[in-house]
Tab-separated table of C-alpha atoms in Angstrom:
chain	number	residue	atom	x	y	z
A	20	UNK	CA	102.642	89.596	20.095
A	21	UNK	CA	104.275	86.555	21.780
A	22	UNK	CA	102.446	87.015	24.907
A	23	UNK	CA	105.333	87.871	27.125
A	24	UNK	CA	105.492	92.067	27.722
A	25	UNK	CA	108.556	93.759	28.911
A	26	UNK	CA	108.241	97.477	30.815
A	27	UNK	CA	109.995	99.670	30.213
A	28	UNK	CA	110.509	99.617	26.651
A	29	UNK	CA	113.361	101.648	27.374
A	30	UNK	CA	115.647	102.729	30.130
A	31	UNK	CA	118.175	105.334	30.756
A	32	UNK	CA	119.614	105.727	34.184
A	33	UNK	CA	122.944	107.185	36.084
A	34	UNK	CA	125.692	104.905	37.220
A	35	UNK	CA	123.927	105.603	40.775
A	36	UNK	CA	120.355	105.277	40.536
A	37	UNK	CA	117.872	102.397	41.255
A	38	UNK	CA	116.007	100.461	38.827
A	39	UNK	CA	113.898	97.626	38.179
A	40	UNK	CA	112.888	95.575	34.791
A	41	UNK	CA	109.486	94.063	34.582
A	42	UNK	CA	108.748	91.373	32.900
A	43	UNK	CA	104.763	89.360	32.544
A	44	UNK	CA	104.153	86.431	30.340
A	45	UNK	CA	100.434	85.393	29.711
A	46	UNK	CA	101.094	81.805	28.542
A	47	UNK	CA	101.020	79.787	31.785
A	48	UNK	CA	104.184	79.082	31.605
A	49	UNK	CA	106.608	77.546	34.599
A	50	UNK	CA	110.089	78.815	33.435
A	51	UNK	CA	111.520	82.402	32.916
A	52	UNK	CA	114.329	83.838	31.969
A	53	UNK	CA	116.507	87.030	31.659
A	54	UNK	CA	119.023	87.239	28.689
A	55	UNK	CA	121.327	90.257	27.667
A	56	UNK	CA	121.960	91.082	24.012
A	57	UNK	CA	124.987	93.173	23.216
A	58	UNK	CA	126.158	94.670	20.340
A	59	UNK	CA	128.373	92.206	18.013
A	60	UNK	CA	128.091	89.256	21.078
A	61	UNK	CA	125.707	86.615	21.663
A	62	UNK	CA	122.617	86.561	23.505
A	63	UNK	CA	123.702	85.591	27.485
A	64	UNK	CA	121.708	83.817	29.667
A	65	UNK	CA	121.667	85.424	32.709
A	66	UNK	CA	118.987	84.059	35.642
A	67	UNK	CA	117.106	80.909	34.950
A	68	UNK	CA	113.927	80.888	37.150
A	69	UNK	CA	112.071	76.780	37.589
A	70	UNK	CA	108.313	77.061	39.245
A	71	UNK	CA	109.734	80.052	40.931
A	72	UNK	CA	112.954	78.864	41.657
A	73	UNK	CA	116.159	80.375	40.596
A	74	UNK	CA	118.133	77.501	38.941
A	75	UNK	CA	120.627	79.205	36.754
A	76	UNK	CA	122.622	82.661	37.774
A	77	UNK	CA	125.239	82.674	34.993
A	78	UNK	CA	128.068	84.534	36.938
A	79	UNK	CA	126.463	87.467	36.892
A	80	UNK	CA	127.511	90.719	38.944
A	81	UNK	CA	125.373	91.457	42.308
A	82	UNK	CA	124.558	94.715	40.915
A	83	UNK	CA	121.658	92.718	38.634
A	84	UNK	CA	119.606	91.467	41.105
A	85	UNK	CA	116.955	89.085	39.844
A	86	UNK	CA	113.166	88.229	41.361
A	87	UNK	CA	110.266	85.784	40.416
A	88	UNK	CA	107.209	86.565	42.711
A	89	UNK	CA	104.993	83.713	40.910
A	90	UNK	CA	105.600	81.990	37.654
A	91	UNK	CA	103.955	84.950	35.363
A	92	UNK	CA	106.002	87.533	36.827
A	93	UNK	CA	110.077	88.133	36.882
A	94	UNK	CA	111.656	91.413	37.736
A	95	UNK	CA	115.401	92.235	37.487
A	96	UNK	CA	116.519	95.240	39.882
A	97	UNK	CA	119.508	97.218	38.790
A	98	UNK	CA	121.787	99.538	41.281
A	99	UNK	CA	125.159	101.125	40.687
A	100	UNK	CA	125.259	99.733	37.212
A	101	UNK	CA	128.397	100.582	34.383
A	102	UNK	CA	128.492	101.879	30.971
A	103	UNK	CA	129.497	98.659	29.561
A	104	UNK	CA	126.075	97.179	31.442
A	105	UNK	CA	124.006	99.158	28.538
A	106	UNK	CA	122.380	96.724	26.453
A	107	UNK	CA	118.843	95.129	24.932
A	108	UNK	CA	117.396	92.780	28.051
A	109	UNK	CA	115.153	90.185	26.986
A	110	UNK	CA	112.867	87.995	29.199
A	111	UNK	CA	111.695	84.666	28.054
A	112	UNK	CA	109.796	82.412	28.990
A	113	UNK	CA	108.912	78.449	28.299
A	114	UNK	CA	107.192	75.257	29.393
A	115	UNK	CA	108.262	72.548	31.346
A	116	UNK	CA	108.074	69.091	29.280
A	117	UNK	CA	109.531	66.104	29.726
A	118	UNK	CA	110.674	65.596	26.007
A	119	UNK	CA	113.150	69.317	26.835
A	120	UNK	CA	112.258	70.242	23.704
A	121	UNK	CA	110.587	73.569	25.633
A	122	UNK	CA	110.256	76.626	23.167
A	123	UNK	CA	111.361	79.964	24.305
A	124	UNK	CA	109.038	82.870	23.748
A	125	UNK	CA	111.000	86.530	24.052
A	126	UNK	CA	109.336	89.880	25.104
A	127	UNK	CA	110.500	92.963	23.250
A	128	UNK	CA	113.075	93.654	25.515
A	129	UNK	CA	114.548	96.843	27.622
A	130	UNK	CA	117.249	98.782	25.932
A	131	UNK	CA	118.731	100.113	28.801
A	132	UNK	CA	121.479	103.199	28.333
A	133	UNK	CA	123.989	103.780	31.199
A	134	UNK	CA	125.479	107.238	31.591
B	17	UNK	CA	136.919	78.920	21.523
B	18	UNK	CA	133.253	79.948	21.510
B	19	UNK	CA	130.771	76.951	22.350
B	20	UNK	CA	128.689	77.923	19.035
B	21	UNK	CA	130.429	80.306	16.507
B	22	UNK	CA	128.050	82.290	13.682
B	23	UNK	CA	129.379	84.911	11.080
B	24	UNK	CA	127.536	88.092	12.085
B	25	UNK	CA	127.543	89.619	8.282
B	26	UNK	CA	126.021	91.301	7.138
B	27	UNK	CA	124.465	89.521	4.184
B	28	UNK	CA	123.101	91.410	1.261
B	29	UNK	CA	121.095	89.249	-1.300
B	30	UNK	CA	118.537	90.193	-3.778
B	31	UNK	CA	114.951	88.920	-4.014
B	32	UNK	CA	114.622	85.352	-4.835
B	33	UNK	CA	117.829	84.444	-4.161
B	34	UNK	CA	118.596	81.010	-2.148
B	35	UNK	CA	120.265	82.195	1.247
B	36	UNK	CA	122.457	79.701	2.849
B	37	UNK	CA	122.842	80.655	7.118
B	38	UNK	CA	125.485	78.649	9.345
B	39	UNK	CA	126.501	77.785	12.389
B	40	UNK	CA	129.325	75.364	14.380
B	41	UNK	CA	129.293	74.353	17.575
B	42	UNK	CA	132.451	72.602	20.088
B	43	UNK	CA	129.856	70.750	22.227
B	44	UNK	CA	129.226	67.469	20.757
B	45	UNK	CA	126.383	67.073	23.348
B	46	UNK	CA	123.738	69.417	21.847
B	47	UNK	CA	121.236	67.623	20.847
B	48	UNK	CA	118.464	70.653	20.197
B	49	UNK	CA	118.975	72.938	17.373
B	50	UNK	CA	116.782	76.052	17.045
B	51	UNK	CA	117.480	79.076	14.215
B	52	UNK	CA	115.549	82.057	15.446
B	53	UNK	CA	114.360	85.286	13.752
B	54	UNK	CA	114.622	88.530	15.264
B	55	UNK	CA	113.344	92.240	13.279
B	56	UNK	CA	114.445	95.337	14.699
B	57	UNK	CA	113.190	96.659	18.166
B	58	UNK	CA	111.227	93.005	18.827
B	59	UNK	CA	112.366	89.756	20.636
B	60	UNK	CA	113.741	86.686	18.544
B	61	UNK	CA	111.019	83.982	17.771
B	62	UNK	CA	111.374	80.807	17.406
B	63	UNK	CA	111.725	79.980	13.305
B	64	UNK	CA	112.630	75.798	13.603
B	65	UNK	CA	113.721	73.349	15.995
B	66	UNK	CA	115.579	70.686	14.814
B	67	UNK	CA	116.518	67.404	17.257
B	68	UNK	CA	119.694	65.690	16.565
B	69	UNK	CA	121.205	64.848	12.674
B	70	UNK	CA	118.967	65.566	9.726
B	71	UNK	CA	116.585	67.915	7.595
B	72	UNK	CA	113.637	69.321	8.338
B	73	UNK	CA	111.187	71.547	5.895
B	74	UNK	CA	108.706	74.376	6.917
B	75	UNK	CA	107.860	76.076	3.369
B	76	UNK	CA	110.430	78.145	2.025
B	77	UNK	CA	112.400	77.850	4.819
B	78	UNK	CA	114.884	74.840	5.756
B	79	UNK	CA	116.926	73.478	8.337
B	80	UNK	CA	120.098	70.767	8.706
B	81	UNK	CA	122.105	69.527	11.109
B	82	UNK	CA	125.256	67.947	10.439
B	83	UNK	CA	126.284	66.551	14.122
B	84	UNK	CA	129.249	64.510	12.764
B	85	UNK	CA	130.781	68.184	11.644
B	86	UNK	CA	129.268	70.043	14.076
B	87	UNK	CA	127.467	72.221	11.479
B	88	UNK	CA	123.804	73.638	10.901
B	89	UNK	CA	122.532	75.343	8.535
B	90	UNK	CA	118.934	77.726	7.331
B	91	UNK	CA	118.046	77.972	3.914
B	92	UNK	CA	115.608	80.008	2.534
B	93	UNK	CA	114.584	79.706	-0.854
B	94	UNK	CA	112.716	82.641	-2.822
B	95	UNK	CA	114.093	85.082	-0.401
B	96	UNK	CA	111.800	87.995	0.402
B	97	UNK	CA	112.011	91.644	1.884
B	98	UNK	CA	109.953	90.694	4.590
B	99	UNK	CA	112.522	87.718	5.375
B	100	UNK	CA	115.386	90.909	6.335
B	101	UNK	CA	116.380	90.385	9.988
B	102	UNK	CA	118.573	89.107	12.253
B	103	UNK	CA	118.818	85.338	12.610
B	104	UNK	CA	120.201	83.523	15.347
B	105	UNK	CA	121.050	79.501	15.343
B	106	UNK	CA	120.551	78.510	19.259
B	107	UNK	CA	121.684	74.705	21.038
B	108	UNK	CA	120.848	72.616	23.793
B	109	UNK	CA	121.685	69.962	25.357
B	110	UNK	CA	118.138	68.049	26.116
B	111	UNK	CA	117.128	68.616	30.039
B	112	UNK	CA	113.981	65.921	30.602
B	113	UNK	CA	113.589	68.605	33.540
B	114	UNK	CA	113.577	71.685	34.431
B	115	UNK	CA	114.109	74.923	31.770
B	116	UNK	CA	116.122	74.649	29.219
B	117	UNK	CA	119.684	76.461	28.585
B	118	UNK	CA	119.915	77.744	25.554
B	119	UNK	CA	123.371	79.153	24.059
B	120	UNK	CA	123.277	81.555	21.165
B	121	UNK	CA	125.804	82.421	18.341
B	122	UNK	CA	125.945	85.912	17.574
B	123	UNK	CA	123.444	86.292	15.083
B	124	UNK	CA	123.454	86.793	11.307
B	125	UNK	CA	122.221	89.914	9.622
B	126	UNK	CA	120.645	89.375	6.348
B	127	UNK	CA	119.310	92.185	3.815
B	128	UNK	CA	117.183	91.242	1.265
B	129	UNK	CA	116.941	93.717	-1.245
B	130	UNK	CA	114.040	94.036	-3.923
């Protein structure tokens, strides 16, 4: 395990409905991230979070709507989501160090399905 | 044009084999160069990091930057089963603050067949 967990493992949830991703990382780290992994495309950076601070939202829609509470915790609530929204969603998490060299560790990621 | 372009594969080799993984990139101001490893239903981890031009060894398992062609590369000598997954190459441009932006390329697919 990489020390970063991910709940729910996996999602399924109506173009309607309300939802929220949880993400926990147990390496006292300062930065977190949310990334989503689509078939045949890269992995995108969506919501960089700095000490608690959001620093990066990568033109994503309002209907993702990221939150860091403290540094081991990021959620990412969900409303009216689309079909083409349904995709793996990996957290992340790293240090802060002044060389930038900061390694990423990933949780297992969401595979959320929207009908 | 993509910022970091990777051939998605698949790539079907059999054990022992030398397998030769690639990436280019437009943006001539990475300077971090990372090839992760992802297996089915887990999270990518972190394989090498490279910083700027050169090679750099971890056992069977190789990495090179090219930064005058924009080119990197994994190698992985005496391939194994266990060594199947998806690998992705990953860039940055160095931050001295503050969390780092990685972009990905799409991720190669490798089979290693015994």
């Amino acid at each position: 395990e990489t020390g970063v967990t991910q709940t729910p493992r996996h999602l399924v949830m109506g173009m309607t409905n309300k939802k929220s991703l949880k993400c926990e990382q147990h390496l006292g780290h300062n930065a977190m991230y949310w990334y989503k992994q689509s078939a045949k495309k890269p992995l995108e950076l969506m919501f960089v979070y700095n000490f608690k601070e959001q620093t990066e939202n990568n033109s994503v829609p309002s209907r993702f709507s990221p939150e860091c509470p403290n540094s081991s915790h990021l959620f990412l609530h969900l409303h009216t989501l689309q079909p083409e929204d349904s995709a793996l969603y990996l957290c992340a998490s790293s240090a802060i160090s002044r060389r930038g060299d900061n390694e990423q560790f990933f949780g297992p990621g969401t595979r959320l399905t929207v009908l | 044009q993509k910022e970091v372009e990777q051939d998605p594969g698949p790539l079907s080799v059999p054990e022992g084999a030398i397998v030769s993984l690639n990436c280019t990139y437009s943006n001539s101001a990475f300077q971090y160069f990372m090839w992760y490893r992802q297996y089915s239903r887990k999270g990518p981890e972190l394989l090498m990091y490279t910083y700027s031009s050169g090679n750099k060894e971890d056992g069977r398992f190789t990495a090179q930057v090219d930064k005058s062609s924009k080119y990197i590369s994994l190698f992985i000598r005496d391939s194994q089963p266990s060594d199947s997954a998806t690998y992705l190459c990953a860039m940055s441009v160095v931050r001295l603050q503050g969390a780092q932006k990685l972009v990905f390329g799409q991720g190669t697919r490798l089979t290693i067949n015994p």
